[in-house]
Coordinates of C-alpha atoms in Angstrom, one line a residue:
M945 CA 28.7 1.0 0.4
K946 CA 27.0 4.2 -0.2
L947 CA 23.7 3.3 -1.9
L948 CA 21.0 5.5 -3.5
F949 CA 17.3 4.4 -3.1
L950 CA 14.6 6.1 -5.2
A951 CA 10.9 5.6 -4.4
C952 CA 7.5 7.4 -4.5
L953 CA 7.5 9.1 -1.1
S954 CA 4.1 10.7 -0.8
P955 CA 3.6 10.9 3.2
K956 CA 1.6 8.2 5.0
T957 CA 1.4 5.9 1.9
G958 CA 2.3 2.2 1.8
N959 CA 5.1 2.9 -0.7
H960 CA 6.7 5.3 2.0
T961 CA 6.3 3.0 4.7
T962 CA 7.9 0.2 2.6
A963 CA 10.8 2.2 1.5
E964 CA 11.7 3.3 5.0
R965 CA 11.5 -0.2 6.2
I966 CA 13.8 -1.6 3.4
R967 CA 16.1 1.3 3.9
S968 CA 16.5 0.5 7.7
H969 CA 17.3 -3.1 6.6
I970 CA 20.1 -2.1 4.4
E971 CA 21.5 0.3 6.9
S972 CA 21.4 -2.2 9.6
A973 CA 24.0 -4.2 7.5
G974 CA 26.4 -1.3 7.7
H975 CA 25.8 0.4 4.5
T976 CA 24.8 4.1 3.9
C977 CA 21.4 4.3 2.3
E978 CA 20.1 7.7 1.0
L979 CA 16.4 7.7 0.3
R980 CA 15.1 10.2 -2.3
D981 CA 11.6 10.9 -3.6
A982 CA 11.6 9.8 -7.4
A983 CA 9.4 12.9 -8.1
E984 CA 12.5 15.3 -7.2
F985 CA 13.9 14.2 -10.7
Q986 CA 12.7 14.9 -14.2
S987 CA 15.2 12.8 -16.0
P988 CA 17.6 9.9 -15.7
A989 CA 20.5 12.4 -16.5
E990 CA 19.6 14.4 -13.2
V991 CA 19.9 11.0 -11.2
A992 CA 23.2 10.2 -13.0
S993 CA 24.6 13.6 -12.2
L994 CA 23.6 13.0 -8.5
V995 CA 25.3 9.5 -8.5
S996 CA 28.5 10.7 -9.8
R997 CA 29.0 13.6 -7.3
N998 CA 31.9 13.4 -5.0
P999 CA 31.7 11.1 -3.0
P1000 CA 30.0 9.2 -5.5
F1001 CA 27.2 6.5 -4.8
E1002 CA 28.3 3.0 -5.4
A1003 CA 25.1 1.3 -6.2
A1004 CA 21.1 2.0 -6.4
L1005 CA 17.9 0.6 -5.6
A1006 CA 14.3 1.6 -6.9
I1007 CA 10.8 0.8 -5.9
H1008 CA 8.4 0.8 -9.2
L1009 CA 10.0 0.0 -12.6
F1010 CA 8.6 3.0 -14.2
R1011 CA 8.0 5.8 -11.7
A1012 CA 11.6 5.2 -10.1
G1013 CA 13.5 2.5 -12.1
R1014 CA 13.6 4.5 -15.4
L1015 CA 15.6 7.3 -13.5
L1016 CA 18.4 4.7 -13.2
L1017 CA 18.9 4.0 -16.8
D1018 CA 21.8 6.5 -17.3
T1019 CA 23.8 5.6 -14.1
Q1020 CA 27.0 3.5 -14.4
V1021 CA 26.5 1.9 -11.0
P1022 CA 24.7 -1.5 -10.5
F1023 CA 21.4 -1.3 -9.2
G1024 CA 18.3 -3.4 -8.2
V1025 CA 14.5 -2.8 -8.6
I1026 CA 11.4 -3.7 -6.5
F1027 CA 8.2 -4.1 -8.2
G1028 CA 5.5 -1.7 -6.8
G1029 CA 2.5 -3.4 -8.0
T1030 CA 0.9 -0.9 -10.6
D1031 CA 4.1 -1.1 -12.7
I1032 CA 3.3 -4.8 -13.4
N1033 CA -0.5 -4.8 -13.2
E1034 CA -1.3 -1.5 -14.9
D1035 CA 1.7 0.2 -16.5
V1036 CA 2.6 -2.8 -18.8
K1037 CA -0.6 -2.1 -20.7
V1038 CA 0.8 1.1 -22.0
E1039 CA 3.4 0.2 -24.7
Q1040 CA 5.6 3.2 -24.2
K1041 CA 5.9 2.4 -20.5
R1042 CA 6.3 -1.3 -21.1
V1043 CA 9.3 -0.8 -23.4
V1044 CA 10.9 1.5 -20.8
M1045 CA 10.4 -1.1 -18.0
E1046 CA 11.8 -3.8 -20.1
Q1047 CA 15.1 -1.7 -20.3
V1048 CA 15.1 -1.1 -16.7
L1049 CA 14.7 -4.8 -16.0
L1050 CA 17.4 -5.8 -18.5
K1051 CA 20.0 -3.5 -17.0
A1052 CA 18.9 -4.2 -13.2
R1053 CA 21.1 -6.7 -11.3
F1054 CA 18.1 -8.1 -9.7
A1055 CA 14.4 -7.6 -9.1
V1056 CA 12.1 -8.2 -6.3
A1057 CA 8.5 -9.2 -6.4
F1058 CA 6.1 -9.4 -3.4
T1059 CA 4.3 -12.5 -4.7
D1060 CA 4.8 -15.4 -6.9
K1061 CA 1.9 -14.0 -9.1
L1062 CA 3.7 -10.6 -9.7
K1063 CA 6.7 -12.6 -10.7
E1064 CA 4.8 -14.6 -13.1
E1065 CA 3.2 -11.5 -14.6
A1066 CA 6.6 -9.8 -15.0
E1067 CA 7.9 -12.7 -16.6
L1068 CA 5.1 -13.0 -19.1
F1069 CA 4.5 -9.3 -20.0
L1070 CA 8.3 -8.1 -19.6
L1071 CA 10.0 -11.1 -21.0
S1072 CA 12.4 -11.3 -18.0
P1073 CA 14.6 -14.3 -17.1
S1074 CA 13.2 -16.1 -14.1
S1075 CA 16.6 -16.2 -12.4
K1076 CA 16.7 -12.4 -12.0
I1077 CA 13.4 -12.0 -10.1
Y1078 CA 13.4 -13.0 -6.4
V1079 CA 10.0 -13.2 -4.5
Q1080 CA 10.1 -11.6 -0.9
P1081 CA 6.7 -10.8 0.6
Q1082 CA 6.6 -7.6 2.5
G1083 CA 7.5 -7.8 6.2
I1084 CA 5.0 -6.4 8.5
H1085 CA 5.2 -4.7 11.9
T1086 CA 2.3 -3.0 13.7
E1087 CA 2.4 -0.4 16.5
V1088 CA -0.8 1.0 18.1
A1089 CA -0.8 4.5 19.5
E1090 CA -1.3 4.5 23.3
Q1091 CA -3.0 7.8 23.5
F1092 CA -6.0 7.1 21.0
C1093 CA -9.6 7.9 21.5
W1094 CA -11.9 5.9 19.4
A1095 CA -14.9 8.0 20.1
E1096 CA -12.9 11.2 19.1
F1097 CA -11.8 9.6 16.0
L1098 CA -15.3 8.6 14.8
R1099 CA -16.7 12.2 15.9
S1100 CA -14.0 13.9 13.9
S1101 CA -14.8 11.8 11.0
G1102 CA -18.5 13.0 11.3
V1103 CA -19.9 9.8 12.8
S1104 CA -22.4 11.0 15.4
S1105 CA -24.0 8.4 17.4
E1106 CA -24.7 7.8 21.0
R1107 CA -24.2 4.1 20.8
V1108 CA -20.5 4.3 19.7
D1109 CA -19.8 1.1 21.3
E1110 CA -22.6 -0.9 19.3
L1111 CA -21.5 0.6 16.0
R1112 CA -20.0 -1.8 13.5
V1113 CA -17.3 0.3 11.6
F1114 CA -16.0 -1.0 8.4
L1115 CA -12.7 0.9 7.8
L1116 CA -11.6 1.4 4.1
V1117 CA -7.9 2.2 4.2
C1118 CA -6.6 3.7 1.0
G1119 CA -5.4 6.9 -0.6
L1120 CA -7.9 8.8 -2.7
R1121 CA -6.7 7.4 -6.0
R1122 CA -8.8 5.8 -8.8
V1123 CA -6.7 2.5 -8.6
K1124 CA -7.9 2.3 -5.0
D1125 CA -11.4 2.8 -6.2
P1126 CA -12.8 4.2 -2.8
L1127 CA -16.2 4.8 -4.2
Y1128 CA -16.9 1.3 -5.3
L1129 CA -19.0 0.2 -2.2
V1130 CA -20.4 3.6 -1.4
E1131 CA -23.9 3.3 -3.0
V1132 CA -24.5 -0.4 -1.7
F1133 CA -23.2 0.3 1.7
S1134 CA -25.3 3.3 2.1
E1135 CA -28.4 1.2 1.3
W1136 CA -27.2 -1.5 3.8
H1137 CA -26.7 1.4 6.3
S1138 CA -30.5 2.5 5.9
E1139 CA -31.4 -0.8 6.9
N1140 CA -29.2 -1.0 10.0
P1141 CA -27.9 2.4 11.0
L1142 CA -25.2 0.7 13.2
N1143 CA -23.2 -0.2 10.2
V1144 CA -21.0 2.5 9.0
L1145 CA -18.2 2.8 6.4
V1146 CA -15.2 5.1 7.2
I1147 CA -12.6 5.7 4.5
I1148 CA -9.3 6.8 5.6
G1149 CA -6.0 7.6 3.9
P1150 CA -4.0 10.3 2.6
K1151 CA -5.4 13.2 0.2
L1152 CA -3.2 16.1 -1.1
P1153 CA 0.0 16.6 0.8
H1154 CA -0.2 19.9 2.7
W1155 CA 3.3 21.1 1.8
S1156 CA 4.7 24.5 1.2
N1157 CA 7.8 25.5 -0.6
K1158 CA 9.2 26.8 2.7
R1159 CA 8.4 23.6 4.7
C1160 CA 9.9 21.0 2.1
G1161 CA 12.4 23.2 0.3
C1162 CA 11.0 22.2 -2.9
T1163 CA 10.0 24.2 -6.0
A1164 CA 6.5 24.2 -7.1
S1165 CA 7.0 22.0 -10.0
V1166 CA 8.7 19.5 -7.8
I1167 CA 5.6 19.5 -5.5
K1168 CA 3.3 19.2 -8.4
R1169 CA 5.3 16.0 -9.5
R1170 CA 5.2 14.8 -6.0
I1171 CA 1.2 14.7 -5.9
Q1172 CA 0.1 11.3 -7.0
I1173 CA -3.3 11.7 -5.5
D1174 CA -5.6 13.0 -8.1
P1175 CA -6.9 16.4 -6.9
V1176 CA -10.1 16.2 -9.1
F1177 CA -11.0 12.7 -7.8
T1178 CA -10.4 13.9 -4.3
V1179 CA -13.0 16.3 -4.7
E1180 CA -15.2 14.1 -6.4
V1181 CA -14.9 11.5 -3.4
E1182 CA -15.5 14.2 -0.8
A1183 CA -18.6 15.4 -2.8
V1184 CA -20.0 11.8 -2.9
V1185 CA -19.4 10.9 0.6
Q1186 CA -20.8 14.2 1.9
R1187 CA -24.3 13.4 0.5
T1188 CA -24.1 9.7 1.2
A1189 CA -25.6 8.4 4.4
G1190 CA -23.6 6.0 6.4
V1191 CA -20.3 6.7 4.7
F1192 CA -17.7 8.9 6.1
L1193 CA -14.2 10.3 5.3
A1194 CA -11.6 10.4 8.0
Q1195 CA -8.5 12.6 8.0
E1196 CA -5.3 10.9 7.7
R1197 CA -3.5 9.9 10.8
S1198 CA 0.0 8.6 11.7
Q1199 CA 0.8 5.2 11.4
Q1200 CA 0.3 4.2 15.0
E1201 CA -3.1 6.0 15.1
L1202 CA -4.2 4.3 12.0
H1203 CA -3.1 1.1 13.6
A1204 CA -5.3 1.9 16.5
A1205 CA -8.3 2.8 14.7
M1206 CA -7.8 -0.4 12.7
K1207 CA -7.8 -2.5 15.8
R1208 CA -11.0 -1.0 17.2
C1209 CA -13.1 -1.3 13.9
F1210 CA -15.2 -4.3 12.9
A1211 CA -13.4 -5.2 9.8
V1212 CA -10.9 -3.7 7.5
V1213 CA -12.0 -3.4 3.8
N1214 CA -9.9 -3.2 0.4
S1215 CA -11.7 -2.2 -2.9
S1216 CA -8.7 -1.6 -4.9
V1217 CA -8.6 -2.4 -8.8
S1218 CA -5.1 -3.3 -8.6
E1219 CA -2.7 -4.1 -5.7
G1220 CA 1.0 -5.2 -5.6
M1221 CA 0.7 -6.3 -1.9
S1222 CA -1.8 -4.4 0.3
A1223 CA 0.3 -3.6 3.6
A1224 CA -3.0 -2.6 5.1
I1225 CA -4.7 -6.1 4.7
L1226 CA -1.6 -7.6 6.2
E1227 CA -1.5 -5.1 9.1
A1228 CA -5.2 -5.8 9.7
M1229 CA -4.5 -9.6 10.1
D1230 CA -1.6 -8.9 12.4
L1231 CA -3.8 -6.8 14.5
G1232 CA -6.5 -9.5 14.8
V1233 CA -8.9 -7.8 12.6
P1234 CA -11.0 -9.5 9.8
V1235 CA -10.3 -8.4 6.2
L1236 CA -12.8 -8.0 3.5
A1237 CA -10.8 -7.6 0.2
R1238 CA -11.9 -7.2 -3.4
N1239 CA -11.1 -10.4 -5.3
I1240 CA -8.1 -9.3 -7.4
P1241 CA -4.9 -11.2 -7.9
G1242 CA -2.9 -9.1 -5.4
N1243 CA -5.4 -9.5 -2.8
A1244 CA -6.1 -13.1 -3.5
A1245 CA -2.4 -13.9 -3.1
V1246 CA -2.6 -13.0 0.6
V1247 CA -6.2 -13.6 1.5
Q1248 CA -7.5 -17.2 1.3
H1249 CA -11.1 -17.0 1.2
E1250 CA -12.9 -18.0 4.4
F1251 CA -9.5 -19.1 5.9
T1252 CA -7.5 -15.7 6.5
G1253 CA -10.2 -13.4 5.3
L1254 CA -13.2 -12.9 2.9
L1255 CA -13.1 -12.1 -0.8
Y1256 CA -15.8 -10.3 -2.8
S1257 CA -16.1 -9.6 -6.6
S1258 CA -19.0 -7.3 -6.4
P1259 CA -20.5 -4.7 -4.1
Q1260 CA -23.4 -6.9 -3.5
E1261 CA -21.1 -9.7 -2.6
F1262 CA -19.4 -7.5 -0.2
V1263 CA -22.6 -6.8 1.9
H1264 CA -23.4 -10.7 1.7
Q1265 CA -19.9 -11.4 3.1
S1266 CA -20.0 -8.8 5.8
Q1267 CA -23.4 -10.0 6.8
R1268 CA -21.8 -13.5 7.2
L1269 CA -19.1 -11.9 9.4
L1270 CA -21.7 -10.3 11.6
S1271 CA -23.6 -13.4 12.1
D1272 CA -21.0 -16.3 12.0
H1273 CA -19.0 -15.8 15.1
E1274 CA -17.1 -19.2 14.4
L1275 CA -16.2 -17.7 10.8
R1276 CA -14.9 -14.3 12.3
E1277 CA -12.7 -16.3 14.9
R1278 CA -11.3 -18.6 12.4
V1279 CA -10.2 -15.8 9.8
V1280 CA -8.8 -13.7 12.6
R1281 CA -6.8 -16.7 14.0
N1282 CA -5.5 -17.8 10.8
G1283 CA -4.7 -14.4 9.5
K1284 CA -2.5 -13.8 12.5
V1285 CA -0.7 -17.0 11.9
Y1286 CA -0.3 -16.4 8.3
V1287 CA 1.4 -13.0 8.8
E1288 CA 3.8 -14.5 11.4
E1289 CA 4.9 -17.2 9.2
H1290 CA 5.2 -15.5 5.9
H1291 CA 5.6 -11.7 6.6
G1292 CA 8.1 -11.6 9.2
L1293 CA 10.8 -8.8 9.3
K1294 CA 13.6 -11.0 9.9
Q1295 CA 13.4 -12.9 6.6
E1296 CA 12.8 -9.6 4.6
R1297 CA 15.9 -8.1 6.2
E1298 CA 18.1 -11.0 5.5
T1299 CA 16.7 -11.0 1.7
Y1300 CA 17.4 -7.4 1.1
Q1301 CA 20.8 -7.6 2.8
Q1302 CA 22.0 -10.5 0.7
L1303 CA 20.6 -8.9 -2.6
V1304 CA 22.4 -5.8 -1.8
D1305 CA 25.7 -7.6 -1.4
T1306 CA 25.4 -8.6 -5.0
L1307 CA 25.7 -4.9 -6.0
L1308 CA 29.1 -4.8 -4.4

């Protein structure tokens, strides 16, 4: 079967990684799966035209009900959708978007939620039948770059210290988007850093894609639609970080280099306002690194407080939980051990692959 797969494909983002992984699951079953960036298309009519070209696509799949799913409304082929997180947590609050997403869910053959909570929210806000929504947690695979220099990584991020091995580096992995709230902890962390200069916060994640028309073969309008990172907010984050002691902004790295940096840091941090399921949190657990996550539904679905990680509800509580992690070695060992076991038991690639292969078969 030839299948069209639409997703938001900004480089080095969780969405991109998830889409590539699911595409590989589908192709391993013998199907042809063409992954396309939803930002390439301005309307459902454009996608309908693409689907009907010879040889035509026989089915379709989309990640994110609104950004990608709405583009499938004019197609005549069966399709499935995967909730992205912000569609159910944020976009449902906008009436115009909610109406469109209900239409998508009504027409879709199936839908996939990463968590039970996300499924419950979709059923509540989008009036969808429970039988159509399947729960499949994200499958996690980590790979650490062999040629990675921790000292060079810190130096290139602006961290200057002769006591590199003594630093407690808290790594905030996120794109510079308001929904990720990268400035949430900056002020309180800087105050904590002034008390103990060995504690530093490094923010790492994609800013603006550095494409040119020539490199990607896209028109300027397509590139503009592709950019989901807010350029105004990016400038704001850079300005705040530049004048804030103890907080640094790292250049984005490849997935393997990011995993290497995560493995060397003291703890991985999440400060998002909304999450579907944070791959960075699960990757940290898989790498044996403790997690400090903001207490929101998407994070609480995978982080059990004091068992697989630590949750916080305010910047001040973040510092308190961090101090506990620093002083209580038994707590640190426990959350690391349990986090690793949790990922192995609930986020394996084998189950994820089987689920998507079975669901795609229903589109035949």
